PDB file of C-alpha atoms in Angstrom:
ATOM      1  CA  MET A   1     -46.172  80.077  31.292  1.00 45.00           C
ATOM      2  CA  LEU A   2     -44.263  76.907  30.865  1.00 46.00           C
ATOM      3  CA  VAL A   3     -44.576  74.869  27.737  1.00 47.00           C
ATOM      4  CA  SER A   4     -43.796  71.181  27.934  1.00 50.00           C
ATOM      5  CA  LEU A   5     -42.220  69.984  24.751  1.00 49.00           C
ATOM      6  CA  PRO A   6     -42.674  66.415  23.650  1.00 53.00           C
ATOM      7  CA  GLY A   7     -39.749  64.211  24.668  1.00 51.00           C
ATOM      8  CA  SER A   8     -38.411  66.692  27.157  1.00 49.00           C
ATOM      9  CA  GLU A   9     -38.815  64.125  29.895  1.00 50.00           C
ATOM     10  CA  VAL A  10     -36.538  61.752  27.987  1.00 46.00           C
ATOM     11  CA  CYS A  11     -33.915  64.399  27.376  1.00 47.00           C
ATOM     12  CA  ALA A  12     -33.975  65.343  31.003  1.00 48.00           C
ATOM     13  CA  GLY A  13     -33.151  61.796  31.964  1.00 50.00           C
ATOM     14  CA  LEU A  14     -30.132  61.625  29.676  1.00 47.00           C
ATOM     15  CA  ASN A  15     -26.643  62.474  30.839  1.00 52.00           C
ATOM     16  CA  LEU A  16     -25.436  64.906  28.217  1.00 49.00           C
ATOM     17  CA  GLU A  17     -22.019  65.417  29.760  1.00 54.00           C
ATOM     18  CA  PRO A  18     -19.115  64.239  27.519  1.00 53.00           C
ATOM     19  CA  SER A  19     -17.875  60.780  28.459  1.00 53.00           C
ATOM     20  CA  GLN A  20     -14.453  60.542  30.076  1.00 53.00           C
ATOM     21  CA  PRO A  21     -11.886  58.337  28.319  1.00 52.00           C
ATOM     22  CA  THR A  22     -11.146  55.116  30.145  1.00 52.00           C
ATOM     23  CA  SER A  23      -7.856  54.969  31.924  1.00 51.00           C
ATOM     24  CA  GLU A  24      -7.133  51.391  30.654  1.00 52.00           C
ATOM     25  CA  ALA A  25      -6.714  52.186  26.963  1.00 51.00           C
ATOM     26  CA  PRO A  26      -3.365  53.985  27.150  1.00 54.00           C
ATOM     27  CA  PHE A  27      -1.909  51.110  29.191  1.00 54.00           C
ATOM     28  CA  MET A  28      -3.374  48.173  27.223  1.00 63.00           C
ATOM     29  CA  THR A  29      -2.084  49.311  23.828  1.00 88.00           C
ATOM     30  CA  PRO A  30       1.640  49.317  24.699  1.00 86.00           C
ATOM     31  CA  PHE A  31       1.190  46.019  26.566  1.00 85.00           C
ATOM     32  CA  TRP A  32      -0.232  44.196  23.552  1.00 88.00           C
ATOM     33  CA  ILE A  33       2.341  45.776  21.263  1.00 89.00           C
ATOM     34  CA  ALA A  34       5.080  44.436  23.535  1.00 89.00           C
ATOM     35  CA  VAL A  35       3.459  40.979  23.559  1.00 90.00           C
ATOM     36  CA  ALA A  36       3.248  40.962  19.752  1.00 90.00           C
ATOM     37  CA  VAL A  37       6.879  42.049  19.377  1.00 91.00           C
ATOM     38  CA  LEU A  38       8.021  39.408  21.862  1.00 94.00           C
ATOM     39  CA  ALA A  39       6.036  36.729  20.049  1.00 94.00           C
ATOM     40  CA  ILE A  40       7.592  37.720  16.709  1.00 95.00           C
ATOM     41  CA  VAL A  41      11.089  37.637  18.212  1.00 94.00           C
ATOM     42  CA  LEU A  42      10.509  34.208  19.758  1.00 96.00           C
ATOM     43  CA  ILE A  43       9.158  32.828  16.491  1.00 96.00           C
ATOM     44  CA  TRP A  44      12.175  34.214  14.644  1.00 96.00           C
ATOM     45  CA  ILE A  45      14.564  32.656  17.188  1.00 96.00           C
ATOM     46  CA  VAL A  46      12.860  29.275  16.797  1.00 96.00           C
ATOM     47  CA  ILE A  47      13.068  29.470  13.000  1.00 96.00           C
ATOM     48  CA  VAL A  48      16.750  30.460  13.011  1.00 96.00           C
ATOM     49  CA  PHE A  49      17.607  27.859  15.658  1.00 97.00           C
ATOM     50  CA  ASN A  50      15.890  25.082  13.703  1.00 97.00           C
ATOM     51  CA  GLY A  51      17.703  26.189  10.554  1.00 97.00           C
ATOM     52  CA  LEU A  52      21.052  26.033  12.307  1.00 97.00           C
ATOM     53  CA  VAL A  53      20.255  22.592  13.724  1.00 97.00           C
ATOM     54  CA  ARG A  54      19.322  21.353  10.268  1.00 97.00           C
ATOM     55  CA  LYS A  55      22.556  22.690   8.746  1.00 97.00           C
ATOM     56  CA  ARG A  56      24.599  21.145  11.548  1.00 97.00           C
ATOM     57  CA  ASN A  57      22.903  17.782  11.081  1.00 97.00           C
ATOM     58  CA  LEU A  58      23.543  17.904   7.340  1.00 97.00           C
ATOM     59  CA  SER A  59      27.217  18.604   8.046  1.00 97.00           C
ATOM     60  CA  ASN A  60      27.336  15.625  10.411  1.00 96.00           C
ATOM     61  CA  GLU A  61      25.666  13.495   7.779  1.00 96.00           C
ATOM     62  CA  GLY A  62      28.166  14.677   5.175  1.00 96.00           C
ATOM     63  CA  TRP A  63      31.110  13.839   7.401  1.00 96.00           C
ATOM     64  CA  SER A  64      29.665  10.389   8.088  1.00 95.00           C
ATOM     65  CA  GLY A  65      29.509   9.830   4.329  1.00 95.00           C
ATOM     66  CA  ILE A  66      33.178  10.750   3.954  1.00 95.00           C
ATOM     67  CA  ASP A  67      34.138   8.555   6.896  1.00 94.00           C
ATOM     68  CA  VAL A  68      32.358   5.540   5.419  1.00 95.00           C
ATOM     69  CA  GLN A  69      34.116   5.871   2.055  1.00 95.00           C
ATOM     70  CA  LEU A  70      37.525   6.450   3.658  1.00 95.00           C
ATOM     71  CA  LYS A  71      37.106   3.370   5.818  1.00 95.00           C
ATOM     72  CA  ARG A  72      36.200   1.345   2.752  1.00 96.00           C
ATOM     73  CA  ARG A  73      39.386   2.551   1.089  1.00 95.00           C
ATOM     74  CA  ALA A  74      41.398   1.747   4.217  1.00 95.00           C
ATOM     75  CA  ASP A  75      40.002  -1.791   4.142  1.00 95.00           C
ATOM     76  CA  LEU A  76      41.065  -2.097   0.513  1.00 96.00           C
ATOM     77  CA  VAL A  77      44.660  -0.970   1.086  1.00 95.00           C
ATOM     78  CA  PRO A  78      45.921  -4.198   2.763  1.00 95.00           C
ATOM     79  CA  GLN A  79      44.565  -6.227  -0.142  1.00 94.00           C
ATOM     80  CA  LEU A  80      46.428  -4.011  -2.604  1.00 93.00           C
ATOM     81  CA  VAL A  81      49.621  -4.287  -0.574  1.00 93.00           C
ATOM     82  CA  ASP A  82      49.324  -8.080  -0.427  1.00 93.00           C
ATOM     83  CA  ALA A  83      48.664  -8.280  -4.155  1.00 92.00           C
ATOM     84  CA  VAL A  84      51.772  -6.223  -4.975  1.00 91.00           C
ATOM     85  CA  ARG A  85      53.887  -8.058  -2.401  1.00 90.00           C
ATOM     86  CA  GLY A  86      53.068 -11.330  -4.124  1.00 89.00           C
ATOM     87  CA  TYR A  87      54.845 -10.122  -7.266  1.00 88.00           C
ATOM     88  CA  ALA A  88      57.233  -7.487  -5.911  1.00 86.00           C
ATOM     89  CA  ALA A  89      58.193  -8.444  -2.391  1.00 82.00           C
ATOM     90  CA  HIS A  90      61.465  -6.534  -2.665  1.00 85.00           C
ATOM     91  CA  GLU A  91      59.551  -3.216  -3.049  1.00 87.00           C
ATOM     92  CA  ARG A  92      59.520  -3.041   0.721  1.00 89.00           C
ATOM     93  CA  THR A  93      59.927   0.710   1.025  1.00 92.00           C
ATOM     94  CA  VAL A  94      56.786   1.524  -0.942  1.00 92.00           C
ATOM     95  CA  LEU A  95      54.790  -1.236   0.721  1.00 93.00           C
ATOM     96  CA  ASP A  96      55.771  -0.115   4.217  1.00 93.00           C
ATOM     97  CA  GLU A  97      55.014   3.507   3.343  1.00 94.00           C
ATOM     98  CA  VAL A  98      51.480   2.688   2.226  1.00 95.00           C
ATOM     99  CA  THR A  99      50.883   0.663   5.386  1.00 94.00           C
ATOM    100  CA  ALA A 100      52.186   3.474   7.592  1.00 95.00           C
ATOM    101  CA  MET A 101      50.091   6.129   5.827  1.00 94.00           C
ATOM    102  CA  ARG A 102      47.000   3.958   6.183  1.00 94.00           C
ATOM    103  CA  SER A 103      47.588   3.627   9.921  1.00 94.00           C
ATOM    104  CA  ARG A 104      48.046   7.368  10.312  1.00 94.00           C
ATOM    105  CA  ALA A 105      44.884   8.123   8.332  1.00 93.00           C
ATOM    106  CA  MET A 106      42.817   5.779  10.483  1.00 92.00           C
ATOM    107  CA  GLN A 107      44.040   7.500  13.658  1.00 92.00           C
ATOM    108  CA  ALA A 108      43.274  11.037  12.474  1.00 90.00           C
ATOM    109  CA  LYS A 109      40.167  12.618  13.975  1.00 84.00           C
ATOM    110  CA  ASP A 110      39.302  16.149  12.839  1.00 88.00           C
ATOM    111  CA  PRO A 111      38.762  17.061   9.171  1.00 91.00           C
ATOM    112  CA  ILE A 112      42.040  18.992   8.811  1.00 91.00           C
ATOM    113  CA  GLU A 113      44.204  16.232  10.258  1.00 92.00           C
ATOM    114  CA  ARG A 114      42.218  13.585   8.406  1.00 92.00           C
ATOM    115  CA  GLY A 115      42.522  15.461   5.141  1.00 92.00           C
ATOM    116  CA  GLN A 116      46.288  15.738   5.428  1.00 92.00           C
ATOM    117  CA  ALA A 117      46.663  12.061   6.348  1.00 93.00           C
ATOM    118  CA  GLU A 118      44.392  10.889   3.556  1.00 93.00           C
ATOM    119  CA  GLN A 119      46.274  13.103   1.127  1.00 92.00           C
ATOM    120  CA  GLU A 120      49.527  11.401   2.070  1.00 93.00           C
ATOM    121  CA  LEU A 121      47.858   7.993   1.736  1.00 93.00           C
ATOM    122  CA  SER A 122      46.660   8.907  -1.762  1.00 92.00           C
ATOM    123  CA  SER A 123      50.184   9.897  -2.723  1.00 92.00           C
ATOM    124  CA  ALA A 124      51.547   6.618  -1.347  1.00 93.00           C
ATOM    125  CA  LEU A 125      48.916   4.660  -3.278  1.00 93.00           C
ATOM    126  CA  ASN A 126      49.943   6.475  -6.432  1.00 92.00           C
ATOM    127  CA  ARG A 127      53.522   5.358  -5.906  1.00 92.00           C
ATOM    128  CA  LEU A 128      52.382   1.806  -5.210  1.00 92.00           C
ATOM    129  CA  LEU A 129      50.425   1.669  -8.436  1.00 91.00           C
ATOM    130  CA  LEU A 130      53.380   3.064 -10.348  1.00 91.00           C
ATOM    131  CA  VAL A 131      55.469   0.208  -9.021  1.00 89.00           C
ATOM    132  CA  ALA A 132      52.955  -2.221 -10.488  1.00 88.00           C
ATOM    133  CA  GLU A 133      53.734  -0.808 -13.927  1.00 88.00           C
ATOM    134  CA  ASN A 134      57.042  -2.669 -13.797  1.00 89.00           C
ATOM    135  CA  TYR A 135      55.402  -6.069 -13.297  1.00 90.00           C
ATOM    136  CA  PRO A 136      53.345  -7.249 -16.291  1.00 90.00           C
ATOM    137  CA  ASP A 137      52.177 -10.372 -14.487  1.00 90.00           C
ATOM    138  CA  LEU A 138      50.845  -8.262 -11.626  1.00 89.00           C
ATOM    139  CA  LYS A 139      49.057  -5.896 -14.008  1.00 86.00           C
ATOM    140  CA  ALA A 140      47.374  -8.862 -15.692  1.00 89.00           C
ATOM    141  CA  ALA A 141      46.314 -10.622 -12.471  1.00 91.00           C
ATOM    142  CA  ALA A 142      42.534 -10.807 -12.150  1.00 92.00           C
ATOM    143  CA  ASN A 143      42.603 -10.060  -8.427  1.00 92.00           C
ATOM    144  CA  PHE A 144      44.734  -6.958  -8.904  1.00 92.00           C
ATOM    145  CA  LEU A 145      42.554  -5.732 -11.758  1.00 92.00           C
ATOM    146  CA  SER A 146      39.501  -6.082  -9.535  1.00 94.00           C
ATOM    147  CA  LEU A 147      41.208  -4.149  -6.744  1.00 94.00           C
ATOM    148  CA  GLN A 148      42.151  -1.391  -9.184  1.00 91.00           C
ATOM    149  CA  GLN A 149      38.535  -0.973 -10.228  1.00 93.00           C
ATOM    150  CA  GLN A 150      37.336  -0.930  -6.634  1.00 95.00           C
ATOM    151  CA  LEU A 151      39.896   1.724  -5.784  1.00 94.00           C
ATOM    152  CA  THR A 152      38.843   3.882  -8.724  1.00 93.00           C
ATOM    153  CA  ASP A 153      35.184   3.620  -7.705  1.00 95.00           C
ATOM    154  CA  LEU A 154      36.025   4.472  -4.100  1.00 94.00           C
ATOM    155  CA  GLU A 155      38.039   7.534  -5.088  1.00 92.00           C
ATOM    156  CA  ASP A 156      35.056   8.806  -7.070  1.00 94.00           C
ATOM    157  CA  GLN A 157      32.785   8.242  -4.080  1.00 95.00           C
ATOM    158  CA  ILE A 158      35.208  10.029  -1.775  1.00 94.00           C
ATOM    159  CA  GLN A 159      35.293  13.070  -4.044  1.00 93.00           C
ATOM    160  CA  MET A 160      31.494  13.186  -4.222  1.00 95.00           C
ATOM    161  CA  ALA A 161      31.195  12.848  -0.437  1.00 95.00           C
ATOM    162  CA  ARG A 162      33.822  15.549   0.047  1.00 95.00           C
ATOM    163  CA  ARG A 163      31.965  18.006  -2.177  1.00 95.00           C
ATOM    164  CA  TYR A 164      28.680  17.328  -0.378  1.00 97.00           C
ATOM    165  CA  TYR A 165      30.242  17.746   3.065  1.00 97.00           C
ATOM    166  CA  ASN A 166      32.080  20.944   2.147  1.00 96.00           C
ATOM    167  CA  GLY A 167      28.864  22.387   0.714  1.00 96.00           C
ATOM    168  CA  CYS A 168      27.020  21.656   3.965  1.00 97.00           C
ATOM    169  CA  VAL A 169      29.853  23.143   6.020  1.00 97.00           C
ATOM    170  CA  ARG A 170      29.894  26.255   3.856  1.00 97.00           C
ATOM    171  CA  ASN A 171      26.149  26.823   4.414  1.00 97.00           C
ATOM    172  CA  LEU A 172      26.496  26.260   8.161  1.00 97.00           C
ATOM    173  CA  ASN A 173      29.469  28.607   8.500  1.00 97.00           C
ATOM    174  CA  ILE A 174      27.729  31.339   6.499  1.00 97.00           C
ATOM    175  CA  ALA A 175      24.694  31.137   8.790  1.00 96.00           C
ATOM    176  CA  ILE A 176      26.892  31.251  11.888  1.00 96.00           C
ATOM    177  CA  GLU A 177      28.848  34.272  10.616  1.00 96.00           C
ATOM    178  CA  SER A 178      25.913  36.256   9.191  1.00 95.00           C
ATOM    179  CA  PHE A 179      23.927  38.846  11.122  1.00 94.00           C
ATOM    180  CA  PRO A 180      21.496  38.439  12.814  1.00 93.00           C
ATOM    181  CA  SER A 181      21.577  34.621  12.844  1.00 95.00           C
ATOM    182  CA  ASN A 182      25.047  34.817  14.408  1.00 95.00           C
ATOM    183  CA  LEU A 183      23.386  36.097  17.597  1.00 95.00           C
ATOM    184  CA  VAL A 184      21.337  32.918  17.917  1.00 96.00           C
ATOM    185  CA  ALA A 185      24.348  30.788  16.997  1.00 96.00           C
ATOM    186  CA  LYS A 186      26.444  32.406  19.728  1.00 95.00           C
ATOM    187  CA  VAL A 187      23.786  32.030  22.407  1.00 95.00           C
ATOM    188  CA  PHE A 188      23.163  28.346  21.657  1.00 95.00           C
ATOM    189  CA  GLY A 189      26.808  27.433  21.073  1.00 95.00           C
ATOM    190  CA  PHE A 190      26.889  26.677  17.352  1.00 96.00           C
ATOM    191  CA  GLY A 191      30.485  26.547  16.129  1.00 95.00           C
ATOM    192  CA  GLN A 192      31.998  26.665  12.669  1.00 95.00           C
ATOM    193  CA  ARG A 193      33.168  23.468  11.003  1.00 95.00           C
ATOM    194  CA  GLU A 194      36.406  22.795   9.159  1.00 94.00           C
ATOM    195  CA  PHE A 195      36.420  21.887   5.478  1.00 94.00           C
ATOM    196  CA  PHE A 196      37.765  18.554   4.304  1.00 93.00           C
ATOM    197  CA  GLN A 197      40.100  19.702   1.573  1.00 82.00           C
ATOM    198  CA  ILE A 198      43.211  18.854  -0.396  1.00 65.00           C
ATOM    199  CA  GLU A 199      46.012  21.355   0.004  1.00 55.00           C
ATOM    200  CA  HIS A 200      48.215  20.892  -3.052  1.00 45.00           C
ATOM    201  CA  ASP A 201      47.201  20.875  -6.684  1.00 43.00           C
ATOM    202  CA  ALA A 202      49.488  17.913  -7.361  1.00 43.00           C
ATOM    203  CA  ASP A 203      47.476  15.847  -4.901  1.00 44.00           C
ATOM    204  CA  ARG A 204      44.057  16.812  -6.179  1.00 45.00           C
ATOM    205  CA  ALA A 205      44.105  14.014  -8.740  1.00 46.00           C
ATOM    206  CA  VAL A 206      42.839  10.701  -7.423  1.00 46.00           C
ATOM    207  CA  PRO A 207      45.222   7.738  -7.592  1.00 50.00           C
ATOM    208  CA  ASP A 208      45.355   6.467 -11.134  1.00 51.00           C
ATOM    209  CA  ALA A 209      44.233   2.870 -10.772  1.00 51.00           C
ATOM    210  CA  SER A 210      44.114   2.312 -14.520  1.00 50.00           C
ATOM    211  CA  LEU A 211      47.352   0.594 -15.466  1.00 44.00           C
ATOM    212  CA  SER A 212      46.461  -0.453 -18.963  1.00 45.00           C
TER     213      SER A 212
END
């Protein structure tokens, strides 16, 4: 005798066999992991690249600041030479030296060559100003006093611009040398920059334009 239990018809219609795992899951998980890793790497490359570009642009800006101040000093040199020549025309050696050093400095291109040339110009200016010590009338001339003050101000500006530029170059070079940002720098052709520096301690002092 068969007994029909309530709900047996429903149970009979159900598939009670264990479900088989889908074949897509094992393949989709590694795929999305790879996509996520690739996205992270690309984002990191973009961030590092933009950082290197910013540091390079700051270095360019710093060098432009130095160049502007050095050109202003170069424009001032002929006026100083003319002022001294008006009172000490026979000091031809010193006057010619300053003129020659100015010409060399204006022709220099890279920071190392420019630094050496500007260093020699500073030394020549020092000697020119020492010559003025022997001419009281020159020291008291209003035009010469004004030029002295302009030179002092320019030397201060040059030192400030030099410190800013060297700081920017230092940050750029560190990023280019450091791992792993050096990988991005190498791929995209970022190169290290040279510092604009003074070689000898005796030349680190700016020309003393105060002849009081």
